Amino acid sequence: MTTQQMICAGAPSHQVIAWSNINWAKCHQEVRRLQARIVKATQERKHNKVKTLQWILTHSFSGKALAIKRVTENQGKQTSGVDGVIWSTPESKSQAILSLKRRGYQPKPLRRVYIPKANGKKRPLGIPTMHDRAMQALYLLALEPVAETTGDHRSFGFRTKRSTADAIEQCFIVLSRKHGAQWVLEGDIKGCFDNISHNWLLNHIQTDRMILKKWLKAGYMEDKQLFPTEAGTPQGGIISPTLANLVLDGLEAKLEAAFKQKRYANRIQTRLKVNYVRYADDFIVTGCSKELLEQEVKPIIEDFMRERGLMLSPEKTKITHIDEGFDFLGQNLRKYNGKLLTKPSKGNVATFLEKVRKVIKGNKTLDQEHLIYKLNPMIQGWSNYHRHIVAKETFARVDHEIWCALWQWALRRHPQKGKGWVRNRYFHTVDTRNWVFAEATGERFPDGNPILKSLRKMVDTPIRRHHPIRLEANPFDPTWNGYFEERMNLKMQHSLRGRKRLNYIWSKQDGCCPICRKLINNESGWKLHRKSLPFQGQQHGFTDTIMVHPHCSNQINALDLKVVKPVRESGLRKA
């Protein structure tokens, strides 16, 4: 078998493969095929077949290559573990593929760091080495299809194709009805990741138990001392969120079995309206009365948690009436005169404004253009998170608070100048809007007016109702491929509205990357390439812009590839 055939087939490789030569489309195809078979075997309860397929995936070249790719292209790619090693060169990545072996594998201790929490406390974070991260990413490829097939339908945290918007929309569905539930139990698990029982994990998680036990018992390093780990999964590990989800799966079915057909003792045919929604370790349970949630629902939850070594947090677990409202995932759900409205929570707004003010005050000498570049992603990210709810009024208020902070920033820079001069220097009129924080780029429109780089306004973010995911949808099941492609295309179309050039390029390519022929969407990301595209048989070409995946862009740069056909039918060959 040749090297190229080996790469395409996804077979185990025992020789160094050039990183830039890897056929990523074939790798994805091979892994997806194996994951689809794992889903089918899980649905048929063929546990031995699941184990066999997982072994094949974790020993395949495609699985190992994708695991290395994940840990070397995510946000933590420059963060090392206790050994101080990172894989930043194509050669080191190629060698790393050969190092992912089950035989003789022994994980190193985690590097313990602490990150601040909203309540002033600090959250312990364990950082594995690059090699251990890659091994976790490899075994996660084999575990995720099982987790998605057996998981609770109303669990939305750390799951493929699901989001906080889906969780909030599910809350809206169960609480917005006129005769819906009026009471809500807000659940929070105390130290979820730190207290999960190792014995429960080893006895119930359908993965390689020997590898899992080594991860759980690896310990952590703090102040050059080694500490053992007797419980919990490390926060910071790639596989930890999926393990936590598997631990908490089953509560939905337990509540449904206990309350689906249950009625009041006095035979009044009133439903108990017990509904369950979870995102990671935060969840809510609705009910028709406070007594029901306190005396019947809560004990069932506590027994369920106790079996797994967990317990509810007394200070964060409470029962609230819907007319008083409650905060969930940074948003507040409350009924006003019988109508349920979801708004950004006060605490979330205050945290965001504090973060923005810190950036503004911490960059007193930064020029206006770079300050705009720092603030725009923050503003866009926060407004996009809340764009599916009743947030227009909040957006206007936050815009005003940001303007006030920028006005003070501008006045401080020029204490000897008048306010009129400061206004003309930093604030401009754009269309019909005055006092826009903007700076001229040095270029001009054809009519002679300067092109301005302006600060993003939250009120410009359109409010659109989120289309919730179908609860039974499984991203690893091929029967749902069309459904997920339609959802991703719709999201991409919404994100490109108002960006005519990008929308034109994306539509011209039928939403696909001309290099790997896979869909381009918000999750995959993209890069633009301006290349000379000569037609075959012609001496002179033309200049065009194509949209490709980031890893396809790396291949273009590494191999000096050229497109030899129009974008819609584009193929690549080595120059």
mmCIF file of N, CA, C and O in Angstrom, residues 147-237:
data_model
loop_
_atom_site.group_PDB
_atom_site.id
_atom_site.type_symbol
_atom_site.label_atom_id
_atom_site.label_comp_id
_atom_site.label_asym_id
_atom_site.label_seq_id
_atom_site.Cartn_x
_atom_site.Cartn_y
_atom_site.Cartn_z
ATOM 1 N N ALA A 147 -22.297 8.598 23.577
ATOM 2 C CA ALA A 147 -22.886 9.607 24.458
ATOM 3 C C ALA A 147 -24.084 10.288 23.797
ATOM 4 O O ALA A 147 -25.099 10.560 24.458
ATOM 5 N N GLU A 148 -23.989 10.579 22.505
ATOM 6 C CA GLU A 148 -25.090 11.240 21.809
ATOM 7 C C GLU A 148 -26.287 10.308 21.622
ATOM 8 O O GLU A 148 -27.428 10.763 21.572
ATOM 9 N N THR A 149 -26.036 9.027 21.515
ATOM 10 C CA THR A 149 -27.121 8.073 21.303
ATOM 11 C C THR A 149 -27.867 7.760 22.590
ATOM 12 O O THR A 149 -29.089 7.569 22.583
ATOM 13 N N THR A 150 -27.153 7.704 23.704
ATOM 14 C CA THR A 150 -27.768 7.318 24.979
ATOM 15 C C THR A 150 -28.086 8.512 25.878
ATOM 16 O O THR A 150 -28.695 8.327 26.931
ATOM 17 N N GLY A 151 -27.695 9.719 25.487
ATOM 18 C CA GLY A 151 -27.838 10.883 26.364
ATOM 19 C C GLY A 151 -29.277 11.350 26.520
ATOM 20 O O GLY A 151 -30.172 11.007 25.725
ATOM 21 N N ASP A 152 -29.519 12.151 27.568
ATOM 22 C CA ASP A 152 -30.837 12.762 27.779
ATOM 23 C C ASP A 152 -31.177 13.684 26.619
ATOM 24 O O ASP A 152 -30.321 14.440 26.143
ATOM 25 N N HIS A 153 -32.414 13.652 26.182
ATOM 26 C CA HIS A 153 -32.840 14.493 25.067
ATOM 27 C C HIS A 153 -32.769 15.972 25.413
ATOM 28 O O HIS A 153 -32.496 16.812 24.547
ATOM 29 N N ARG A 154 -33.025 16.303 26.680
ATOM 30 C CA ARG A 154 -33.059 17.717 27.086
ATOM 31 C C ARG A 154 -31.776 18.125 27.816
ATOM 32 O O ARG A 154 -31.802 18.964 28.709
ATOM 33 N N SER A 155 -30.680 17.531 27.414
ATOM 34 C CA SER A 155 -29.350 17.938 27.869
ATOM 35 C C SER A 155 -28.662 18.645 26.707
ATOM 36 O O SER A 155 -28.557 18.086 25.608
ATOM 37 N N PHE A 156 -28.171 19.871 26.936
ATOM 38 C CA PHE A 156 -27.672 20.697 25.835
ATOM 39 C C PHE A 156 -26.223 21.150 26.003
ATOM 40 O O PHE A 156 -25.664 21.745 25.083
ATOM 41 N N GLY A 157 -25.619 20.905 27.140
ATOM 42 C CA GLY A 157 -24.278 21.417 27.378
ATOM 43 C C GLY A 157 -23.185 20.495 26.873
ATOM 44 O O GLY A 157 -23.251 19.273 27.065
ATOM 45 N N PHE A 158 -22.163 21.069 26.225
ATOM 46 C CA PHE A 158 -20.993 20.333 25.743
ATOM 47 C C PHE A 158 -21.390 19.161 24.850
ATOM 48 O O PHE A 158 -20.853 18.061 24.961
ATOM 49 N N ARG A 159 -22.350 19.432 23.967
ATOM 50 C CA ARG A 159 -22.786 18.402 23.028
ATOM 51 C C ARG A 159 -22.741 18.968 21.615
ATOM 52 O O ARG A 159 -23.058 20.143 21.390
ATOM 53 N N THR A 160 -22.362 18.118 20.664
ATOM 54 C CA THR A 160 -22.228 18.538 19.276
ATOM 55 C C THR A 160 -23.560 19.037 18.739
ATOM 56 O O THR A 160 -24.590 18.383 18.922
ATOM 57 N N LYS A 161 -23.519 20.200 18.084
ATOM 58 C CA LYS A 161 -24.669 20.807 17.406
ATOM 59 C C LYS A 161 -25.724 21.352 18.363
ATOM 60 O O LYS A 161 -26.790 21.773 17.936
ATOM 61 N N ARG A 162 -25.461 21.344 19.676
ATOM 62 C CA ARG A 162 -26.416 21.908 20.641
ATOM 63 C C ARG A 162 -25.783 23.110 21.330
ATOM 64 O O ARG A 162 -24.567 23.219 21.414
ATOM 65 N N SER A 163 -26.618 24.001 21.832
ATOM 66 C CA SER A 163 -26.106 25.270 22.345
ATOM 67 C C SER A 163 -26.967 25.758 23.504
ATOM 68 O O SER A 163 -28.012 25.175 23.825
ATOM 69 N N THR A 164 -26.515 26.858 24.117
ATOM 70 C CA THR A 164 -27.299 27.480 25.182
ATOM 71 C C THR A 164 -28.630 27.993 24.647
ATOM 72 O O THR A 164 -29.634 27.988 25.363
ATOM 73 N N ALA A 165 -28.641 28.448 23.392
ATOM 74 C CA ALA A 165 -29.894 28.934 22.801
ATOM 75 C C ALA A 165 -30.941 27.826 22.743
ATOM 76 O O ALA A 165 -32.135 28.072 22.955
ATOM 77 N N ASP A 166 -30.515 26.592 22.487
ATOM 78 C CA ASP A 166 -31.449 25.463 22.484
ATOM 79 C C ASP A 166 -32.000 25.225 23.885
ATOM 80 O O ASP A 166 -33.192 24.927 24.046
ATOM 81 N N ALA A 167 -31.139 25.338 24.905
ATOM 82 C CA ALA A 167 -31.590 25.135 26.280
ATOM 83 C C ALA A 167 -32.591 26.206 26.699
ATOM 84 O O ALA A 167 -33.631 25.911 27.313
ATOM 85 N N ILE A 168 -32.300 27.470 26.373
ATOM 86 C CA ILE A 168 -33.213 28.559 26.727
ATOM 87 C C ILE A 168 -34.541 28.410 25.992
ATOM 88 O O ILE A 168 -35.624 28.639 26.563
ATOM 89 N N GLU A 169 -34.495 28.005 24.737
ATOM 90 C CA GLU A 169 -35.726 27.818 23.970
ATOM 91 C C GLU A 169 -36.572 26.680 24.548
ATOM 92 O O GLU A 169 -37.803 26.767 24.573
ATOM 93 N N GLN A 170 -35.914 25.634 25.034
ATOM 94 C CA GLN A 170 -36.656 24.544 25.665
ATOM 95 C C GLN A 170 -37.305 25.014 26.959
ATOM 96 O O GLN A 170 -38.436 24.623 27.274
ATOM 97 N N CYS A 171 -36.609 25.856 27.715
ATOM 98 C CA CYS A 171 -37.213 26.455 28.918
ATOM 99 C C CYS A 171 -38.450 27.277 28.551
ATOM 100 O O CYS A 171 -39.483 27.227 29.231
ATOM 101 N N PHE A 172 -38.334 28.040 27.470
ATOM 102 C CA PHE A 172 -39.458 28.855 27.018
ATOM 103 C C PHE A 172 -40.655 27.979 26.642
ATOM 104 O O PHE A 172 -41.804 28.310 26.951
ATOM 105 N N ILE A 173 -40.382 26.850 25.988
ATOM 106 C CA ILE A 173 -41.460 25.958 25.549
ATOM 107 C C ILE A 173 -42.245 25.422 26.741
ATOM 108 O O ILE A 173 -43.480 25.370 26.714
ATOM 109 N N VAL A 174 -41.545 25.019 27.810
ATOM 110 C CA VAL A 174 -42.245 24.380 28.937
ATOM 111 C C VAL A 174 -42.838 25.391 29.912
ATOM 112 O O VAL A 174 -43.683 25.019 30.740
ATOM 113 N N LEU A 175 -42.421 26.665 29.834
ATOM 114 C CA LEU A 175 -42.893 27.647 30.814
ATOM 115 C C LEU A 175 -43.822 28.703 30.233
ATOM 116 O O LEU A 175 -44.484 29.427 30.987
ATOM 117 N N SER A 176 -43.878 28.837 28.917
ATOM 118 C CA SER A 176 -44.608 29.962 28.321
ATOM 119 C C SER A 176 -46.107 29.728 28.208
ATOM 120 O O SER A 176 -46.864 30.683 28.020
ATOM 121 N N ARG A 177 -46.548 28.494 28.317
ATOM 122 C CA ARG A 177 -47.977 28.216 28.153
ATOM 123 C C ARG A 177 -48.793 28.875 29.258
ATOM 124 O O ARG A 177 -48.336 29.048 30.372
ATOM 125 N N LYS A 178 -50.022 29.183 28.903
ATOM 126 C CA LYS A 178 -50.901 29.875 29.853
ATOM 127 C C LYS A 178 -51.133 29.043 31.101
ATOM 128 O O LYS A 178 -51.175 29.568 32.225
ATOM 129 N N HIS A 179 -51.296 27.743 30.908
ATOM 130 C CA HIS A 179 -51.540 26.853 32.047
ATOM 131 C C HIS A 179 -50.311 25.981 32.314
ATOM 132 O O HIS A 179 -50.437 24.846 32.777
ATOM 133 N N GLY A 180 -49.132 26.520 32.017
ATOM 134 C CA GLY A 180 -47.903 25.763 32.234
ATOM 135 C C GLY A 180 -47.471 25.774 33.683
ATOM 136 O O GLY A 180 -48.149 26.318 34.569
ATOM 137 N N ALA A 181 -46.311 25.180 33.938
ATOM 138 C CA ALA A 181 -45.779 25.104 35.302
ATOM 139 C C ALA A 181 -45.496 26.504 35.845
ATOM 140 O O ALA A 181 -45.056 27.388 35.115
ATOM 141 N N GLN A 182 -45.711 26.677 37.148
ATOM 142 C CA GLN A 182 -45.515 27.974 37.782
ATOM 143 C C GLN A 182 -44.297 28.012 38.707
ATOM 144 O O GLN A 182 -43.851 29.091 39.086
ATOM 145 N N TRP A 183 -43.784 26.843 39.054
ATOM 146 C CA TRP A 183 -42.667 26.783 39.986
ATOM 147 C C TRP A 183 -41.452 26.125 39.321
ATOM 148 O O TRP A 183 -41.595 25.200 38.525
ATOM 149 N N VAL A 184 -40.280 26.620 39.673
ATOM 150 C CA VAL A 184 -39.049 26.147 39.044
ATOM 151 C C VAL A 184 -38.010 25.838 40.120
ATOM 152 O O VAL A 184 -37.731 26.676 40.988
ATOM 153 N N LEU A 185 -37.462 24.631 40.050
ATOM 154 C CA LEU A 185 -36.331 24.256 40.912
ATOM 155 C C LEU A 185 -35.052 24.513 40.130
ATOM 156 O O LEU A 185 -34.813 23.881 39.092
ATOM 157 N N GLU A 186 -34.243 25.443 40.626
ATOM 158 C CA GLU A 186 -32.957 25.744 39.990
ATOM 159 C C GLU A 186 -31.884 24.880 40.656
ATOM 160 O O GLU A 186 -31.544 25.091 41.813
ATOM 161 N N GLY A 187 -31.371 23.922 39.890
ATOM 162 C CA GLY A 187 -30.406 22.983 40.440
ATOM 163 C C GLY A 187 -28.981 23.325 40.063
ATOM 164 O O GLY A 187 -28.704 23.733 38.935
ATOM 165 N N ASP A 188 -28.081 23.145 41.001
ATOM 166 C CA ASP A 188 -26.652 23.327 40.744
ATOM 167 C C ASP A 188 -25.896 22.280 41.547
ATOM 168 O O ASP A 188 -26.155 22.098 42.732
ATOM 169 N N ILE A 189 -24.980 21.583 40.908
ATOM 170 C CA ILE A 189 -24.248 20.498 41.547
ATOM 171 C C ILE A 189 -22.969 21.047 42.161
ATOM 172 O O ILE A 189 -22.206 21.753 41.509
ATOM 173 N N LYS A 190 -22.726 20.710 43.380
ATOM 174 C CA LYS A 190 -21.559 21.219 44.099
ATOM 175 C C LYS A 190 -20.301 20.501 43.627
ATOM 176 O O LYS A 190 -20.165 19.283 43.776
ATOM 177 N N GLY A 191 -19.376 21.263 43.042
ATOM 178 C CA GLY A 191 -18.105 20.701 42.592
ATOM 179 C C GLY A 191 -18.281 19.480 41.715
ATOM 180 O O GLY A 191 -17.684 18.433 41.983
ATOM 181 N N CYS A 192 -19.089 19.608 40.669
ATOM 182 C CA CYS A 192 -19.447 18.447 39.843
ATOM 183 C C CYS A 192 -18.220 17.713 39.331
ATOM 184 O O CYS A 192 -18.051 16.507 39.541
ATOM 185 N N PHE A 193 -17.317 18.408 38.657
ATOM 186 C CA PHE A 193 -16.169 17.762 38.044
ATOM 187 C C PHE A 193 -15.220 17.165 39.089
ATOM 188 O O PHE A 193 -14.524 16.190 38.810
ATOM 189 N N ASP A 194 -15.196 17.747 40.293
ATOM 190 C CA ASP A 194 -14.214 17.331 41.299
ATOM 191 C C ASP A 194 -14.671 16.149 42.149
ATOM 192 O O ASP A 194 -13.857 15.560 42.862
ATOM 193 N N ASN A 195 -15.958 15.800 42.104
ATOM 194 C CA ASN A 195 -16.482 14.819 43.051
ATOM 195 C C ASN A 195 -17.097 13.578 42.417
ATOM 196 O O ASN A 195 -17.612 12.718 43.130
ATOM 197 N N ILE A 196 -17.058 13.467 41.111
ATOM 198 C CA ILE A 196 -17.646 12.296 40.454
ATOM 199 C C ILE A 196 -16.918 11.034 40.912
ATOM 200 O O ILE A 196 -15.683 10.988 40.968
ATOM 201 N N SER A 197 -17.685 10.008 41.220
ATOM 202 C CA SER A 197 -17.115 8.753 41.706
ATOM 203 C C SER A 197 -16.334 8.038 40.602
ATOM 204 O O SER A 197 -16.867 7.780 39.516
ATOM 205 N N HIS A 198 -15.076 7.691 40.879
ATOM 206 C CA HIS A 198 -14.269 6.953 39.914
ATOM 207 C C HIS A 198 -14.832 5.555 39.676
ATOM 208 O O HIS A 198 -14.818 5.057 38.541
ATOM 209 N N ASN A 199 -15.328 4.909 40.729
ATOM 210 C CA ASN A 199 -15.878 3.563 40.578
ATOM 211 C C ASN A 199 -17.093 3.584 39.658
ATOM 212 O O ASN A 199 -17.269 2.677 38.830
ATOM 213 N N TRP A 200 -17.932 4.609 39.794
ATOM 214 C CA TRP A 200 -19.112 4.678 38.921
ATOM 215 C C TRP A 200 -18.678 4.866 37.478
ATOM 216 O O TRP A 200 -19.234 4.243 36.570
ATOM 217 N N LEU A 201 -17.703 5.736 37.241
ATOM 218 C CA LEU A 201 -17.223 5.967 35.882
ATOM 219 C C LEU A 201 -16.679 4.670 35.269
ATOM 220 O O LEU A 201 -17.005 4.320 34.128
ATOM 221 N N LEU A 202 -15.846 3.943 36.014
ATOM 222 C CA LEU A 202 -15.213 2.745 35.475
ATOM 223 C C LEU A 202 -16.216 1.633 35.233
ATOM 224 O O LEU A 202 -16.014 0.774 34.365
ATOM 225 N N ASN A 203 -17.314 1.633 35.968
ATOM 226 C CA ASN A 203 -18.305 0.569 35.836
ATOM 227 C C ASN A 203 -19.382 0.870 34.793
ATOM 228 O O ASN A 203 -20.070 -0.062 34.349
ATOM 229 N N HIS A 204 -19.528 2.140 34.389
ATOM 230 C CA HIS A 204 -20.661 2.492 33.534
ATOM 231 C C HIS A 204 -20.284 3.158 32.213
ATOM 232 O O HIS A 204 -21.115 3.192 31.295
ATOM 233 N N ILE A 205 -19.098 3.722 32.084
ATOM 234 C CA ILE A 205 -18.719 4.416 30.851
ATOM 235 C C ILE A 205 -18.208 3.403 29.834
ATOM 236 O O ILE A 205 -17.298 2.620 30.125
ATOM 237 N N GLN A 206 -18.791 3.428 28.636
ATOM 238 C CA GLN A 206 -18.452 2.451 27.614
ATOM 239 C C GLN A 206 -17.254 2.931 26.792
ATOM 240 O O GLN A 206 -17.383 3.415 25.667
ATOM 241 N N THR A 207 -16.087 2.798 27.388
ATOM 242 C CA THR A 207 -14.838 3.135 26.720
ATOM 243 C C THR A 207 -13.745 2.223 27.274
ATOM 244 O O THR A 207 -14.013 1.376 28.141
ATOM 245 N N ASP A 208 -12.527 2.384 26.800
ATOM 246 C CA ASP A 208 -11.404 1.565 27.256
ATOM 247 C C ASP A 208 -11.149 1.853 28.737
ATOM 248 O O ASP A 208 -10.667 2.928 29.102
ATOM 249 N N ARG A 209 -11.470 0.879 29.595
ATOM 250 C CA ARG A 209 -11.398 1.110 31.040
ATOM 251 C C ARG A 209 -9.961 1.297 31.521
ATOM 252 O O ARG A 209 -9.715 2.044 32.465
ATOM 253 N N MET A 210 -9.024 0.611 30.909
ATOM 254 C CA MET A 210 -7.633 0.744 31.336
ATOM 255 C C MET A 210 -7.131 2.165 31.099
ATOM 256 O O MET A 210 -6.502 2.775 31.973
ATOM 257 N N ILE A 211 -7.420 2.715 29.912
ATOM 258 C CA ILE A 211 -7.007 4.083 29.596
ATOM 259 C C ILE A 211 -7.737 5.074 30.494
ATOM 260 O O ILE A 211 -7.138 6.017 31.023
ATOM 261 N N LEU A 212 -9.051 4.872 30.688
ATOM 262 C CA LEU A 212 -9.833 5.776 31.526
ATOM 263 C C LEU A 212 -9.303 5.794 32.958
ATOM 264 O O LEU A 212 -9.178 6.861 33.576
ATOM 265 N N LYS A 213 -8.968 4.627 33.496
ATOM 266 C CA LYS A 213 -8.455 4.569 34.869
ATOM 267 C C LYS A 213 -7.136 5.312 35.003
ATOM 268 O O LYS A 213 -6.896 6.005 35.998
ATOM 269 N N LYS A 214 -6.281 5.212 33.989
ATOM 270 C CA LYS A 214 -5.006 5.927 34.028
ATOM 271 C C LYS A 214 -5.223 7.437 34.040
ATOM 272 O O LYS A 214 -4.519 8.167 34.743
ATOM 273 N N TRP A 215 -6.201 7.929 33.256
ATOM 274 C CA TRP A 215 -6.490 9.363 33.265
ATOM 275 C C TRP A 215 -7.006 9.820 34.633
ATOM 276 O O TRP A 215 -6.601 10.858 35.146
ATOM 277 N N LEU A 216 -7.910 9.006 35.204
ATOM 278 C CA LEU A 216 -8.536 9.405 36.467
ATOM 279 C C LEU A 216 -7.535 9.410 37.612
ATOM 280 O O LEU A 216 -7.645 10.206 38.553
ATOM 281 N N LYS A 217 -6.546 8.522 37.559
ATOM 282 C CA LYS A 217 -5.586 8.384 38.660
ATOM 283 C C LYS A 217 -4.257 9.089 38.399
ATOM 284 O O LYS A 217 -3.292 8.886 39.136
ATOM 285 N N ALA A 218 -4.194 9.940 37.364
ATOM 286 C CA ALA A 218 -2.911 10.563 36.987
ATOM 287 C C ALA A 218 -2.413 11.552 38.027
ATOM 288 O O ALA A 218 -1.205 11.794 38.140
ATOM 289 N N GLY A 219 -3.301 12.167 38.807
ATOM 290 C CA GLY A 219 -2.890 13.164 39.781
ATOM 291 C C GLY A 219 -2.599 14.513 39.143
ATOM 292 O O GLY A 219 -2.769 14.705 37.934
ATOM 293 N N TYR A 220 -2.157 15.474 39.972
ATOM 294 C CA TYR A 220 -1.835 16.802 39.456
ATOM 295 C C TYR A 220 -0.640 17.381 40.214
ATOM 296 O O TYR A 220 -0.349 17.004 41.356
ATOM 297 N N MET A 221 0.044 18.304 39.531
ATOM 298 C CA MET A 221 1.224 18.960 40.101
ATOM 299 C C MET A 221 0.857 20.387 40.498
ATOM 300 O O MET A 221 0.266 21.124 39.721
ATOM 301 N N GLU A 222 1.211 20.738 41.718
ATOM 302 C CA GLU A 222 1.003 22.103 42.208
ATOM 303 C C GLU A 222 2.161 22.464 43.123
ATOM 304 O O GLU A 222 2.461 21.733 44.076
ATOM 305 N N ASP A 223 2.824 23.583 42.826
ATOM 306 C CA ASP A 223 3.993 24.016 43.589
ATOM 307 C C ASP A 223 5.055 22.906 43.645
ATOM 308 O O ASP A 223 5.654 22.630 44.692
ATOM 309 N N LYS A 224 5.240 22.239 42.492
ATOM 310 C CA LYS A 224 6.250 21.187 42.325
ATOM 311 C C LYS A 224 6.000 19.980 43.219
ATOM 312 O O LYS A 224 6.913 19.202 43.503
ATOM 313 N N GLN A 225 4.751 19.795 43.669
ATOM 314 C CA GLN A 225 4.379 18.635 44.465
ATOM 315 C C GLN A 225 3.312 17.836 43.727
ATOM 316 O O GLN A 225 2.436 18.401 43.072
ATOM 317 N N LEU A 226 3.373 16.519 43.832
ATOM 318 C CA LEU A 226 2.409 15.635 43.194
ATOM 319 C C LEU A 226 1.288 15.299 44.165
ATOM 320 O O LEU A 226 1.541 14.847 45.291
ATOM 321 N N PHE A 227 0.047 15.501 43.743
ATOM 322 C CA PHE A 227 -1.122 15.204 44.556
ATOM 323 C C PHE A 227 -1.952 14.142 43.843
ATOM 324 O O PHE A 227 -2.185 14.231 42.634
ATOM 325 N N PRO A 228 -2.419 13.128 44.558
ATOM 326 C CA PRO A 228 -3.238 12.086 43.920
ATOM 327 C C PRO A 228 -4.663 12.576 43.694
ATOM 328 O O PRO A 228 -5.130 13.529 44.326
ATOM 329 N N THR A 229 -5.379 11.924 42.793
ATOM 330 C CA THR A 229 -6.792 12.227 42.536
ATOM 331 C C THR A 229 -7.600 10.972 42.841
ATOM 332 O O THR A 229 -7.443 9.943 42.189
ATOM 333 N N GLU A 230 -8.462 11.077 43.845
ATOM 334 C CA GLU A 230 -9.281 9.946 44.275
ATOM 335 C C GLU A 230 -10.704 10.034 43.755
ATOM 336 O O GLU A 230 -11.463 9.062 43.842
ATOM 337 N N ALA A 231 -11.105 11.199 43.245
ATOM 338 C CA ALA A 231 -12.464 11.373 42.716
ATOM 339 C C ALA A 231 -12.442 12.487 41.684
ATOM 340 O O ALA A 231 -11.522 13.314 41.654
ATOM 341 N N GLY A 232 -13.450 12.495 40.839
ATOM 342 C CA GLY A 232 -13.616 13.583 39.880
ATOM 343 C C GLY A 232 -12.870 13.375 38.581
ATOM 344 O O GLY A 232 -12.023 12.500 38.443
ATOM 345 N N THR A 233 -13.231 14.197 37.604
ATOM 346 C CA THR A 233 -12.529 14.247 36.325
ATOM 347 C C THR A 233 -11.924 15.638 36.196
ATOM 348 O O THR A 233 -12.536 16.624 36.607
ATOM 349 N N PRO A 234 -10.732 15.757 35.630
ATOM 350 C CA PRO A 234 -10.052 17.063 35.611
ATOM 351 C C PRO A 234 -10.741 18.072 34.698
ATOM 352 O O PRO A 234 -11.016 17.779 33.537
ATOM 353 N N GLN A 235 -11.046 19.247 35.235
ATOM 354 C CA GLN A 235 -11.531 20.336 34.395
ATOM 355 C C GLN A 235 -10.360 20.841 33.556
ATOM 356 O O GLN A 235 -9.351 21.257 34.091
ATOM 357 N N GLY A 236 -10.516 20.819 32.282
ATOM 358 C CA GLY A 236 -9.429 21.175 31.386
ATOM 359 C C GLY A 236 -9.113 20.052 30.426
ATOM 360 O O GLY A 236 -8.504 20.271 29.382
ATOM 361 N N GLY A 237 -9.514 18.838 30.773
ATOM 362 C CA GLY A 237 -9.333 17.701 29.878
ATOM 363 C C GLY A 237 -10.382 17.724 28.772
ATOM 364 O O GLY A 237 -11.543 18.063 29.009
#
